[in-house]
mmCIF file of C-alpha atoms and ligand atoms in Angstrom:
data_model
loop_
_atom_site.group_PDB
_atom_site.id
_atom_site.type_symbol
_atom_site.label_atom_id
_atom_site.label_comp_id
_atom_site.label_asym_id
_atom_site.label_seq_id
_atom_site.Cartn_x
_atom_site.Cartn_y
_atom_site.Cartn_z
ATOM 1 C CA UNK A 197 196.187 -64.496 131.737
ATOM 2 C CA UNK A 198 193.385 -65.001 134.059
ATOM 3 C CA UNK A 199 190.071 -65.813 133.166
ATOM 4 C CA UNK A 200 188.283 -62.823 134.846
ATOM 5 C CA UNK A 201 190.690 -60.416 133.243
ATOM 6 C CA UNK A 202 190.230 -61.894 129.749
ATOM 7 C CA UNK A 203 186.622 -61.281 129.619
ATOM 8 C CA UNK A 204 187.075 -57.625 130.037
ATOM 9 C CA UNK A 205 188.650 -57.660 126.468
ATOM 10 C CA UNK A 206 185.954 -59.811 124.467
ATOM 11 C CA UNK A 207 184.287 -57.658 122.436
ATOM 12 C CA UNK A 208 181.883 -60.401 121.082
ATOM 13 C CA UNK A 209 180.591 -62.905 124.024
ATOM 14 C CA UNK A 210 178.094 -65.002 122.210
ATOM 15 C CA UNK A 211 179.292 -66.720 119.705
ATOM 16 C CA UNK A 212 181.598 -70.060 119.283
ATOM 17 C CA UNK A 213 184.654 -68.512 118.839
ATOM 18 C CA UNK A 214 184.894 -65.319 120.604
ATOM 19 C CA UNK A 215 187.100 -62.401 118.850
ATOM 20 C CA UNK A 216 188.714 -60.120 120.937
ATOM 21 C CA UNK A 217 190.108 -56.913 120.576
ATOM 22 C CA UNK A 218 193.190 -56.457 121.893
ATOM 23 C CA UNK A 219 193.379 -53.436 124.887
ATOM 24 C CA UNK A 220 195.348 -51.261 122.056
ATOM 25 C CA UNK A 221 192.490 -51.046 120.122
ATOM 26 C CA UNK A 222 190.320 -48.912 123.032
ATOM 27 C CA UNK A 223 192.712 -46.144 122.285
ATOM 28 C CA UNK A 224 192.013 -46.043 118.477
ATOM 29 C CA UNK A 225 190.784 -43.196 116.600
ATOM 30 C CA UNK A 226 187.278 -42.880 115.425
ATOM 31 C CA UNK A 227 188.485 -43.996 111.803
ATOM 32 C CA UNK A 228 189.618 -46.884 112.740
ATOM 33 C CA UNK A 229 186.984 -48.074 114.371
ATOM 34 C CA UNK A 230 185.230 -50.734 112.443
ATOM 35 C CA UNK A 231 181.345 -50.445 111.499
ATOM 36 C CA UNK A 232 179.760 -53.334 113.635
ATOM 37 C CA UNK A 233 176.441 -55.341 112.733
ATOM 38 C CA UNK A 234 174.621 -57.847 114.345
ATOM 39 C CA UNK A 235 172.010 -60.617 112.801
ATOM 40 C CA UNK A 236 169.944 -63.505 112.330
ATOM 41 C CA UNK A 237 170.419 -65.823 109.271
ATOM 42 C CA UNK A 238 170.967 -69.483 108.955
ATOM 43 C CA UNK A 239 169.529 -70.426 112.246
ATOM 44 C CA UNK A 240 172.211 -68.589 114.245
ATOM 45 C CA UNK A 241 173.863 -65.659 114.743
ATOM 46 C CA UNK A 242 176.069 -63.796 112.249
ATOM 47 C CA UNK A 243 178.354 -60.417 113.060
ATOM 48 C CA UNK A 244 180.309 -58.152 110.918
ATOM 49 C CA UNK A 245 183.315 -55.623 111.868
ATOM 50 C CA UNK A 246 184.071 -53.866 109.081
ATOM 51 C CA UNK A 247 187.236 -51.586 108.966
ATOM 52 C CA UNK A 248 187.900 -48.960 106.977
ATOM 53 C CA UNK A 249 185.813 -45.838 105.343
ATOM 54 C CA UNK A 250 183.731 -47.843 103.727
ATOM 55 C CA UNK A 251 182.443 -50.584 106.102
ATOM 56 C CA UNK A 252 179.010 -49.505 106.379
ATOM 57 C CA UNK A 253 178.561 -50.134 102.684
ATOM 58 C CA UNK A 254 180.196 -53.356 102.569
ATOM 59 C CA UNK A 255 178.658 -54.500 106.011
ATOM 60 C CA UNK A 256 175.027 -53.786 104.026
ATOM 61 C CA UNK A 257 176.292 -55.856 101.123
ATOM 62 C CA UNK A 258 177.759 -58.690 103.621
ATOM 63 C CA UNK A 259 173.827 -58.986 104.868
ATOM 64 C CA UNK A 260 172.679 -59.087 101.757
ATOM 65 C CA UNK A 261 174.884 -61.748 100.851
ATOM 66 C CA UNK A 262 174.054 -63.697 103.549
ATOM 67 C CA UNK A 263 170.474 -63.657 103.170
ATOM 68 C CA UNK A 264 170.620 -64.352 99.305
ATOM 69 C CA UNK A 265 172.883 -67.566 100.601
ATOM 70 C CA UNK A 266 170.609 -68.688 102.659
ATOM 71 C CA UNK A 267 167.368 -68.195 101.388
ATOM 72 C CA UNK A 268 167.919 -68.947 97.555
ATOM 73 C CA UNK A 269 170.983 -71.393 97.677
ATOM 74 C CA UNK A 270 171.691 -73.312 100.782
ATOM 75 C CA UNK A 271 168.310 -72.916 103.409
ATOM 76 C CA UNK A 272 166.371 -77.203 103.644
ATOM 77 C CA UNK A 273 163.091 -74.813 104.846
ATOM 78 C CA UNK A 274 162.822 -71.632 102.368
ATOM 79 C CA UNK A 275 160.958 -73.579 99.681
ATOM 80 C CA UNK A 276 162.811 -71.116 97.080
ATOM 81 C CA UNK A 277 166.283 -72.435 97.352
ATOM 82 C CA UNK A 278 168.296 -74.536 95.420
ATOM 83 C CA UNK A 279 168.611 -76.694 97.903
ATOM 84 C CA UNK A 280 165.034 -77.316 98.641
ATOM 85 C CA UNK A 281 164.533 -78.134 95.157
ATOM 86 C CA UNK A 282 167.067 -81.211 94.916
ATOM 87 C CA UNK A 283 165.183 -82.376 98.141
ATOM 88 C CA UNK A 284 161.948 -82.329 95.675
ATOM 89 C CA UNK A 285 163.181 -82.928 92.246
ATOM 90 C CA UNK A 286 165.970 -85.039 93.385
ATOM 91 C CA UNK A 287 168.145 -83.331 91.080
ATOM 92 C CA UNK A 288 168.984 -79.870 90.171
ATOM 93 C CA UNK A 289 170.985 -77.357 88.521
ATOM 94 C CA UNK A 290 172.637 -75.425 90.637
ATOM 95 C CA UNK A 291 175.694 -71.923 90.003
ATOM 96 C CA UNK A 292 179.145 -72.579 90.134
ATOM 97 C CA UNK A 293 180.142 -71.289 93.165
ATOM 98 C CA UNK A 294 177.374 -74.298 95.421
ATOM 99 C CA UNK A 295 179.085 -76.477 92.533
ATOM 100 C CA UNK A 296 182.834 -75.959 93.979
ATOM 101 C CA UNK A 297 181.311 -76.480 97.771
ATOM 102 C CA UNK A 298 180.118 -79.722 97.133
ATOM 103 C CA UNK A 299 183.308 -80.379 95.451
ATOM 104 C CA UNK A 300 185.267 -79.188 98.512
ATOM 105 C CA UNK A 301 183.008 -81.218 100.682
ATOM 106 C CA UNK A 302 182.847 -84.505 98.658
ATOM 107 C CA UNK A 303 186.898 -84.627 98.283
ATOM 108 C CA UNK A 304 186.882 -84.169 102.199
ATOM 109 C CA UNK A 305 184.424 -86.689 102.941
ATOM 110 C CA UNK A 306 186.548 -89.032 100.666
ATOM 111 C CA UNK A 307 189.546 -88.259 102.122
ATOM 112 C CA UNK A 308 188.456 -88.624 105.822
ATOM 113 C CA UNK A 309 186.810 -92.192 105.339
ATOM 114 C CA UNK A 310 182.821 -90.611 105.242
ATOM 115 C CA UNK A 311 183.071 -88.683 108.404
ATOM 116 C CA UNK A 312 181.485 -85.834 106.919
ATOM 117 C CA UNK A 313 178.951 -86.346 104.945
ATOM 118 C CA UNK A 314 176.165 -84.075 103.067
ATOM 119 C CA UNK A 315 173.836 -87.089 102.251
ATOM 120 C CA UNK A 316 173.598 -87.781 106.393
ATOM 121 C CA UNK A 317 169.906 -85.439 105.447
ATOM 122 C CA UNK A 318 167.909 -88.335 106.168
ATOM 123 C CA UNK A 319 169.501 -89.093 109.417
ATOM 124 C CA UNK A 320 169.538 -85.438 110.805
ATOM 125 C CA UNK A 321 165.689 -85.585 109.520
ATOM 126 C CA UNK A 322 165.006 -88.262 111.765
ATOM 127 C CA UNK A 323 167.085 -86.670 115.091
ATOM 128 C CA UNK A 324 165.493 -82.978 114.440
ATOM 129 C CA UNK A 325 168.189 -81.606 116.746
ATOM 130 C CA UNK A 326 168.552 -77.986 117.744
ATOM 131 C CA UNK A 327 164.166 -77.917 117.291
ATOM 132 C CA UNK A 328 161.710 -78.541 119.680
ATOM 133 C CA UNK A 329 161.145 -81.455 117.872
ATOM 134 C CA UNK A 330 164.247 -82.950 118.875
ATOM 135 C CA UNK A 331 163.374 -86.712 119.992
ATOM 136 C CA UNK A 332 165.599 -90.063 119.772
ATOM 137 C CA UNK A 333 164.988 -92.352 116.466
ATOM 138 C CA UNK A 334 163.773 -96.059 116.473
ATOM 139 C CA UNK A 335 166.892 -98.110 116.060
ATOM 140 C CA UNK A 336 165.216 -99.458 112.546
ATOM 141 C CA UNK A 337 164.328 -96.072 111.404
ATOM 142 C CA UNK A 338 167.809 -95.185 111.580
ATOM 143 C CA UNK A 339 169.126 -98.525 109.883
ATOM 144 C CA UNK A 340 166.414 -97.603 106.957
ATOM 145 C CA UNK A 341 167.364 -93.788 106.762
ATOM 146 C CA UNK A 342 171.655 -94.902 107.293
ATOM 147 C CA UNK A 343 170.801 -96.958 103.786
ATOM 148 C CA UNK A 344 171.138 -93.806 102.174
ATOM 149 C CA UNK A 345 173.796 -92.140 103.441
ATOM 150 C CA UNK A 346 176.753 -92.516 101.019
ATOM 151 C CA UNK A 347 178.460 -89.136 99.734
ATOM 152 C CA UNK A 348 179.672 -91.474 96.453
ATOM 153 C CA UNK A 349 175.728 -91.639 95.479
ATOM 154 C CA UNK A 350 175.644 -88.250 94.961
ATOM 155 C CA UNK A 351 176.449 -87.217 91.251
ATOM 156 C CA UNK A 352 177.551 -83.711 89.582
ATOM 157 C CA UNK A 353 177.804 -83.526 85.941
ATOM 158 C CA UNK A 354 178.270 -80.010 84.790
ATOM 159 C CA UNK A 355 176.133 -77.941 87.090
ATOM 160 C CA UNK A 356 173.510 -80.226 88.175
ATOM 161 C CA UNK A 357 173.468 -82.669 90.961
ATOM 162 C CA UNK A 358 171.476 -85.580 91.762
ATOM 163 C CA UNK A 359 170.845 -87.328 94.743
ATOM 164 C CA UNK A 360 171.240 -91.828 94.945
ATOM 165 C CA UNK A 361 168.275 -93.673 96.104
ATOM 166 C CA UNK A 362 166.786 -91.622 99.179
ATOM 167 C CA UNK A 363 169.390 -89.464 99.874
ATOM 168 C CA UNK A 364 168.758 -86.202 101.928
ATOM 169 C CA UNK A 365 171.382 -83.212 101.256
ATOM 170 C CA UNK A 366 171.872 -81.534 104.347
ATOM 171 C CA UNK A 367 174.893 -78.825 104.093
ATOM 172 C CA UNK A 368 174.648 -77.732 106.895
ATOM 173 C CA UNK A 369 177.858 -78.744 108.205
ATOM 174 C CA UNK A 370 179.480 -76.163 105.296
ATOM 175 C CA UNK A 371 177.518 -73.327 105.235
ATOM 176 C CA UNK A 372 178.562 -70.967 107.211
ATOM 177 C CA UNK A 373 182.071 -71.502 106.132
ATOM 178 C CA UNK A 374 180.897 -70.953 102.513
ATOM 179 C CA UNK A 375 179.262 -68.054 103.449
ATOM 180 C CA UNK A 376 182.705 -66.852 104.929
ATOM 181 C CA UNK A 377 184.026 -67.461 101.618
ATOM 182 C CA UNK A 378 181.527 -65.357 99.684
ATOM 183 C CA UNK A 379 181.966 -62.761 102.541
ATOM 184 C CA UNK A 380 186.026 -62.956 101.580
ATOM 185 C CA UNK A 381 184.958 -62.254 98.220
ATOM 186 C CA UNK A 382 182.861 -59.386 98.522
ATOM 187 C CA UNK A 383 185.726 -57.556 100.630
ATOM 188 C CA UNK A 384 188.591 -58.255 98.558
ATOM 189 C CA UNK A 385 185.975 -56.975 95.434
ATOM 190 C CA UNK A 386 185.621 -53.831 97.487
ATOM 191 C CA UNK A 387 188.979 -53.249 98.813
ATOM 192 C CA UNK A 388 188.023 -53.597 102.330
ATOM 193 C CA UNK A 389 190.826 -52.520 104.902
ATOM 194 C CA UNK A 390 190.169 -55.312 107.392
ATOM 195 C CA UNK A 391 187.176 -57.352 108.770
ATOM 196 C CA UNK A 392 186.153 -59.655 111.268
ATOM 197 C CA UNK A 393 182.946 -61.951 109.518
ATOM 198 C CA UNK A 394 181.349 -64.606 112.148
ATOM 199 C CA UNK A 395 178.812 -66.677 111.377
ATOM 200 C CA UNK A 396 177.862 -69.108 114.078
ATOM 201 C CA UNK A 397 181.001 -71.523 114.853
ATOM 202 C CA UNK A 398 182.743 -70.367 111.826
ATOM 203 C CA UNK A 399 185.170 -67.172 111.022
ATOM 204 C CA UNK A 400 186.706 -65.487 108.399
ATOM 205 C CA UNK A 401 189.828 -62.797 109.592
ATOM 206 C CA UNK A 402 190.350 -60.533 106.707
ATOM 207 C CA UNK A 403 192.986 -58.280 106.311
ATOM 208 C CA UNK A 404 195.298 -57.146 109.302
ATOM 209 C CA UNK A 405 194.091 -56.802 112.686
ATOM 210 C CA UNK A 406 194.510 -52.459 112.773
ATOM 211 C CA UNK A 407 195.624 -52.733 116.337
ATOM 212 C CA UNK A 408 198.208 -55.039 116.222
ATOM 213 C CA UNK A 409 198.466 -56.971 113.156
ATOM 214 C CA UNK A 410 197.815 -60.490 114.333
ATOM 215 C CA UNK A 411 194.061 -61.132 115.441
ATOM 216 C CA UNK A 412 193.538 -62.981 118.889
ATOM 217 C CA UNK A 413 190.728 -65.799 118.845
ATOM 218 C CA UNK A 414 189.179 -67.043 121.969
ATOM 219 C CA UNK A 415 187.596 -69.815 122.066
ATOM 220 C CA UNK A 416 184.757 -71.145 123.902
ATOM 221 C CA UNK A 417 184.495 -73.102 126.557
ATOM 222 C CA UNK A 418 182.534 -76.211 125.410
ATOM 223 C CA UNK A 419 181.768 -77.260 129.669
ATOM 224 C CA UNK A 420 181.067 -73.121 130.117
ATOM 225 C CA UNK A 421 178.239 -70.714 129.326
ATOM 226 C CA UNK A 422 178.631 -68.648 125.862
ATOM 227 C CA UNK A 423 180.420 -66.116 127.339
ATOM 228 C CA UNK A 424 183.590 -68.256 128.857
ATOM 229 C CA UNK A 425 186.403 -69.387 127.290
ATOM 230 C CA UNK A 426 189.297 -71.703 127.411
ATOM 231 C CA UNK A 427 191.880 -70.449 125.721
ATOM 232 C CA UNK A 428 193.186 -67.893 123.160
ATOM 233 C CA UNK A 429 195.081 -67.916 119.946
ATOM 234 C CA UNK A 430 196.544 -65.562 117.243
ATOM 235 C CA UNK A 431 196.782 -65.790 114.110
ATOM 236 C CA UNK A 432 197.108 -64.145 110.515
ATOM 237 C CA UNK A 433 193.918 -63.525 107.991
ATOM 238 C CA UNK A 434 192.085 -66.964 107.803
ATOM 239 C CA UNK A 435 189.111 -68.959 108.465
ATOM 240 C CA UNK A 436 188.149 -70.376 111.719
ATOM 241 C CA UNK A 437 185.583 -73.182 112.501
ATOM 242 C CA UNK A 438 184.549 -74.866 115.757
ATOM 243 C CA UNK A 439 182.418 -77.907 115.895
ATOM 244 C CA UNK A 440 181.296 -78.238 119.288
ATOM 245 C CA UNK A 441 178.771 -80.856 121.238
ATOM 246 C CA UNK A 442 177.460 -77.652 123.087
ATOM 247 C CA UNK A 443 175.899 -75.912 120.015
ATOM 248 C CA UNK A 444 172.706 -77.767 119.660
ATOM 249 C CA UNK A 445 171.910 -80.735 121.456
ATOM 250 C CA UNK A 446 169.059 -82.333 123.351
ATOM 251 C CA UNK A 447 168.694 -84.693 127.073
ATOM 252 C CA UNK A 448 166.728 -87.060 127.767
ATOM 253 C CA UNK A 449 167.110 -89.592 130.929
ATOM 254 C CA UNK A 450 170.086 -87.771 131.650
ATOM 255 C CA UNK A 451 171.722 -88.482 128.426
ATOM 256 C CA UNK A 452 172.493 -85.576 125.827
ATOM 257 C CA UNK A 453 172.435 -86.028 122.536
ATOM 258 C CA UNK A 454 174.309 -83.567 120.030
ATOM 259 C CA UNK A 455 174.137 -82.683 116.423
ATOM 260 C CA UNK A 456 177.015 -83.933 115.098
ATOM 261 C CA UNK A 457 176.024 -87.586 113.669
ATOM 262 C CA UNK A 458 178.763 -90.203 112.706
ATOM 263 C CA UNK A 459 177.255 -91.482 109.277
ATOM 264 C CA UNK A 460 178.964 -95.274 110.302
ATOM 265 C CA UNK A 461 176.159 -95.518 113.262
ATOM 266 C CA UNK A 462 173.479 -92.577 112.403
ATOM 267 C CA UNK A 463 174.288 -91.285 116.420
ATOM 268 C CA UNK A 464 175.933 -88.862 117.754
ATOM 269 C CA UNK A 465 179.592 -88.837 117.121
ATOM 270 C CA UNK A 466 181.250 -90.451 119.924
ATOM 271 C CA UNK A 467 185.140 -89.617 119.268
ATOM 272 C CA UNK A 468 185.827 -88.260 122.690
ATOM 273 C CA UNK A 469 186.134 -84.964 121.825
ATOM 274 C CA UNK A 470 183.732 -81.977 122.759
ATOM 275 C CA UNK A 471 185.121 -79.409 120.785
ATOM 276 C CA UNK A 472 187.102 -78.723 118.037
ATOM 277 C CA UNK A 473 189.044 -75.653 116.187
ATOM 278 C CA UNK A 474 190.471 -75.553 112.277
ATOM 279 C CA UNK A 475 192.314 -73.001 111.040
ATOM 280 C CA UNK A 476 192.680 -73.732 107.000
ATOM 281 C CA UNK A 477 193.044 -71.307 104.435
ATOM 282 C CA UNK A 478 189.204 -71.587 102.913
ATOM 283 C CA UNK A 479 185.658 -71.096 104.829
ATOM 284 C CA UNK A 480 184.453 -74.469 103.425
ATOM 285 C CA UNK A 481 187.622 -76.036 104.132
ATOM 286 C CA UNK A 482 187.611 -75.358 107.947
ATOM 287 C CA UNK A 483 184.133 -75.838 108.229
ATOM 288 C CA UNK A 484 183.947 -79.268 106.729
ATOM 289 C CA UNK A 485 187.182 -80.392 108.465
ATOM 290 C CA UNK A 486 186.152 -78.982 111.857
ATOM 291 C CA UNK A 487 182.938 -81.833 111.338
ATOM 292 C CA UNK A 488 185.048 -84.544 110.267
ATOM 293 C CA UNK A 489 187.809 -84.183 112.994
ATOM 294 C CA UNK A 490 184.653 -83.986 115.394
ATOM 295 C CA UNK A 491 183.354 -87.462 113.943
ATOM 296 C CA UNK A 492 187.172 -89.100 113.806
ATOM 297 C CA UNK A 493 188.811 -87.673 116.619
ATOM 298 C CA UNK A 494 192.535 -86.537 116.968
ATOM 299 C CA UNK A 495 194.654 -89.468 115.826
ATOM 300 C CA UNK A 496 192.606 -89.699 113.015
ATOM 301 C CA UNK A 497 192.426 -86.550 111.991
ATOM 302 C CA UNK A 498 196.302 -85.805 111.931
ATOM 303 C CA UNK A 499 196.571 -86.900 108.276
ATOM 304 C CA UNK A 500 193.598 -85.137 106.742
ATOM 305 C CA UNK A 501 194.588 -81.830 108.433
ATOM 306 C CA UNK A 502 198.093 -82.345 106.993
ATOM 307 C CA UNK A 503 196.914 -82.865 103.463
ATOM 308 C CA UNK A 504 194.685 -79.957 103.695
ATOM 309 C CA UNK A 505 197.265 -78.071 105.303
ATOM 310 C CA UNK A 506 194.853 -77.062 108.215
ATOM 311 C CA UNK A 507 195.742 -76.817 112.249
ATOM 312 C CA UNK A 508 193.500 -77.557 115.046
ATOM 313 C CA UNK A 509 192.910 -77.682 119.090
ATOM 314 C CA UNK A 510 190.953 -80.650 119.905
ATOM 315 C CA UNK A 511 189.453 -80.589 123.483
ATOM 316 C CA UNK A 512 188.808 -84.137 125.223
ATOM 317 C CA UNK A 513 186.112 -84.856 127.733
ATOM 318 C CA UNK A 514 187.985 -84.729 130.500
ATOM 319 C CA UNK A 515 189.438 -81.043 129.411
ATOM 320 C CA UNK A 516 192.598 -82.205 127.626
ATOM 321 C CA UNK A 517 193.844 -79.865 125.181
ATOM 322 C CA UNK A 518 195.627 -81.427 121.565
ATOM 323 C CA UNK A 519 196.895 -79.098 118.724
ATOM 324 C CA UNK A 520 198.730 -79.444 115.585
ATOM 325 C CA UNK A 521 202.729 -78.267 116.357
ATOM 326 C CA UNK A 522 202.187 -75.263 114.619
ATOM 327 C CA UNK A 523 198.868 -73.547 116.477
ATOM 328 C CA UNK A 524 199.539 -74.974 119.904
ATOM 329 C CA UNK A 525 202.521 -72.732 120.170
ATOM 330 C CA UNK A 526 200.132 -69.532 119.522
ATOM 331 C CA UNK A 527 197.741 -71.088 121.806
ATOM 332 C CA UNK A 528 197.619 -70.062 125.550
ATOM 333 C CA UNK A 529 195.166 -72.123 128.253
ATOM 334 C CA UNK A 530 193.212 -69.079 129.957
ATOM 335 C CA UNK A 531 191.466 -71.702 131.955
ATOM 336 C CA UNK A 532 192.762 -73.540 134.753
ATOM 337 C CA UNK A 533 190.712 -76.598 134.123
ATOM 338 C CA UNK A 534 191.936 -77.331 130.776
ATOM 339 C CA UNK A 535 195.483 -78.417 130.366
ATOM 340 C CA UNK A 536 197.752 -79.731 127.444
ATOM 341 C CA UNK A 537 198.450 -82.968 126.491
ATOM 342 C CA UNK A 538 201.727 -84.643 127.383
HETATM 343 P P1 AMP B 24 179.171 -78.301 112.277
HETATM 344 O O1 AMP B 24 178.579 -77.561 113.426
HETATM 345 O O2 AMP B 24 179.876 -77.439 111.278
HETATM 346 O O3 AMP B 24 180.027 -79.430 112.711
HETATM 347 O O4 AMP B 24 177.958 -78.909 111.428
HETATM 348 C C1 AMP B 24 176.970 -79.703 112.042
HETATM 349 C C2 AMP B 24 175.739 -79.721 111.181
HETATM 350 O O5 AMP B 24 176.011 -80.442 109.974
HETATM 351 C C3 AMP B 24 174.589 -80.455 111.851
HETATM 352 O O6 AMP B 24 173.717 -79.548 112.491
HETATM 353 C C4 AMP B 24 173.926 -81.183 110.692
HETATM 354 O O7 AMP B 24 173.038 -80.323 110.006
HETATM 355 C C5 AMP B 24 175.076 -81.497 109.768
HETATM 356 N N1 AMP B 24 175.802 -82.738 110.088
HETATM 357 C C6 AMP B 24 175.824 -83.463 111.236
HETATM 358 N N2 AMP B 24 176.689 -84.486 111.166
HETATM 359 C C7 AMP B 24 177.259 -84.412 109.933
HETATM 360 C C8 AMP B 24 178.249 -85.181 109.247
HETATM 361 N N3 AMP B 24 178.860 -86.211 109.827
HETATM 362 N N4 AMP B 24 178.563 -84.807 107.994
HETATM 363 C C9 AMP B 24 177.958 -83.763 107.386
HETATM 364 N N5 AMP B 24 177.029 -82.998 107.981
HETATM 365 C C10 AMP B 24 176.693 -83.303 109.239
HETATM 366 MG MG1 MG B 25 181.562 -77.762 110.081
#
């Protein structure tokens, strides 16, 4: 498929991963069209497609979700959330369902050596990347802050959590695909036909795709302005996350610096690979393994996607294309100037 054909069929052309609707789906009835919504939350942008009579409803209580998420429970600036207050109080009680996510993300970060991390606060503090304030670190200031950084200082007994000696939470490497996994809830709750729920880098695919059952997932090119894309996949009802070293960074002397930060050296992750897809069967899931295959890079990352019985497509500097067995075979190159490995 060419390129310049492809875009024709991209019904959303800003975000990471691109969804399209297949040609099939021009031809559908009103009722089947979904009820699409477009907004701000969470420092990027999030977009429902509801199916089904009653997607406006659900679409209004998908927002609503979302802004609940991130102002009362996840946001490091709304002075209201819970997360805020463990940054003051250095411990806090929080529900049950931020309870499992740290879980998630704590058993991920053990299992993939530290390479994602939600204590790296104090080093994504000191970066400020994706603001105007973005600027590079003293070396010593980020020896001092990478003191702190150790996801096995952070405690949970019950429902409260408390921070070691320091230590910064930052979740933001998990919160979109949590709020996929609220969104999954909210649908299921009220019997929603089918839905397509992006926030940011990370998807949820709910239900079937009404025009023809499989959904088709483009994905960005990380060398290409938000609208291109390097190749497409399809897949069942799952989550989707990309971690990419084109979604916020900063340049200075002709050096760019992303937001991606390998707790071992408090700099940018340096793997050798721009861009990287999970598919896994949970929001938080994909979203913390998409940031720790980022940090380790492919070899690396074969076991933990195995154990967490997740696929990816890694993308290399120099445009090479790796995938899991099972994904690259529903994966086609729309790009010329990417090419598989081997
Ligand atoms: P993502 O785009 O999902 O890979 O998440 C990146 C965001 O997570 C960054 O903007 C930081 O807020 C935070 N972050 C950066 N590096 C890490 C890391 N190694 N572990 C956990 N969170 C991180
Ligand atoms: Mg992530």
């Amino acid at each position: 498929m060419k390129n310049k054909k492809f875009k024709e069929i991209i019904s959303v052309a800003i975000l990471t991963v691109l969804i399209v609707s297949t040609l099939a789906a021009a031809f559908f009835t009103n009722r089947a069209k979904p009820y699409s919504e477009s907004f701000l939350a969470m420092g990027t942008t999030f977009s429902t497609e509801v199916y089904g009579r009653n997607g406006k409803e659900v679409a209004a209580l998908l927002k609503s979700m979302v802004t609940d998420v991130d102002l009362n429970l996840l946001s490091r600036t709304s002075t209201a959330s819970k997360i805020s207050e463990l940054g003051r109080n250095k411990s806090a009680e929080l529900p049950n369902e931020i309870i499992e996510l740290i879980k998630t993300v704590q058993e991920i970060s053990a299992d993939s050596g530290g390479a994602v991390d939600i204590t790296v606060g104090e080093i994504t503090d000191l970066w400020q990347i994706g603001t105007s304030e973005a600027a590079i670190p003293d070396k010593a200031e980020i020896q001092k802050a990478l003191s702190a950084v150790d996801y096995r200082k952070l405690k949970i007994s019950g429902n409260t959590v408390t921070v070691g000696n320091g230590q910064t939470v930052d979740l933001g490497a998990v919160g979109k695909g949590y709020a996929c996994d609220a969104a999954a809830k909210i649908l299921s709750e009220h019997n929603a036909k089918a839905c397509v729920f992006s926030a940011g880098g990370s998807i949820l695919l709910y239900g079937k795709n009404p025009a023809d059952e499989l959904w088709q997932v483009a994905i960005r090119d990380p060398r290409g302005s938000a609208s291109d894309v390097f190749a497409v996949f399809k897949t069942e009802a799952g989550f989707v996350s990309t971690s990419g070293d084109y979604e916020r960074f900063f340049e200075k002397d002709g050096k760019s610096y992303h937001h991606i930060i390998d707790p071992k050296s408090g700099y940018p992750a340096d793997s050798g690979i721009i861009s990287v897809t999970v598919i896994a069967d949970s929001g938080a899931v994909s979203d913390a393994l998409s940031t720790a295959c980022f940090v380790l890079g492919y070899e690396k990352s074969l076991p933990l996607l195995e154990k967490y019985n997740a696929q990816a497509i890694f993308v290399t500097k120099d445009k090479t294309v790796l995938a899991t067995d099972e994904i690259r075979n529903k994966t086609e190159l729309t790009n010329s100037d990417y090419h598989f490995a081997g």
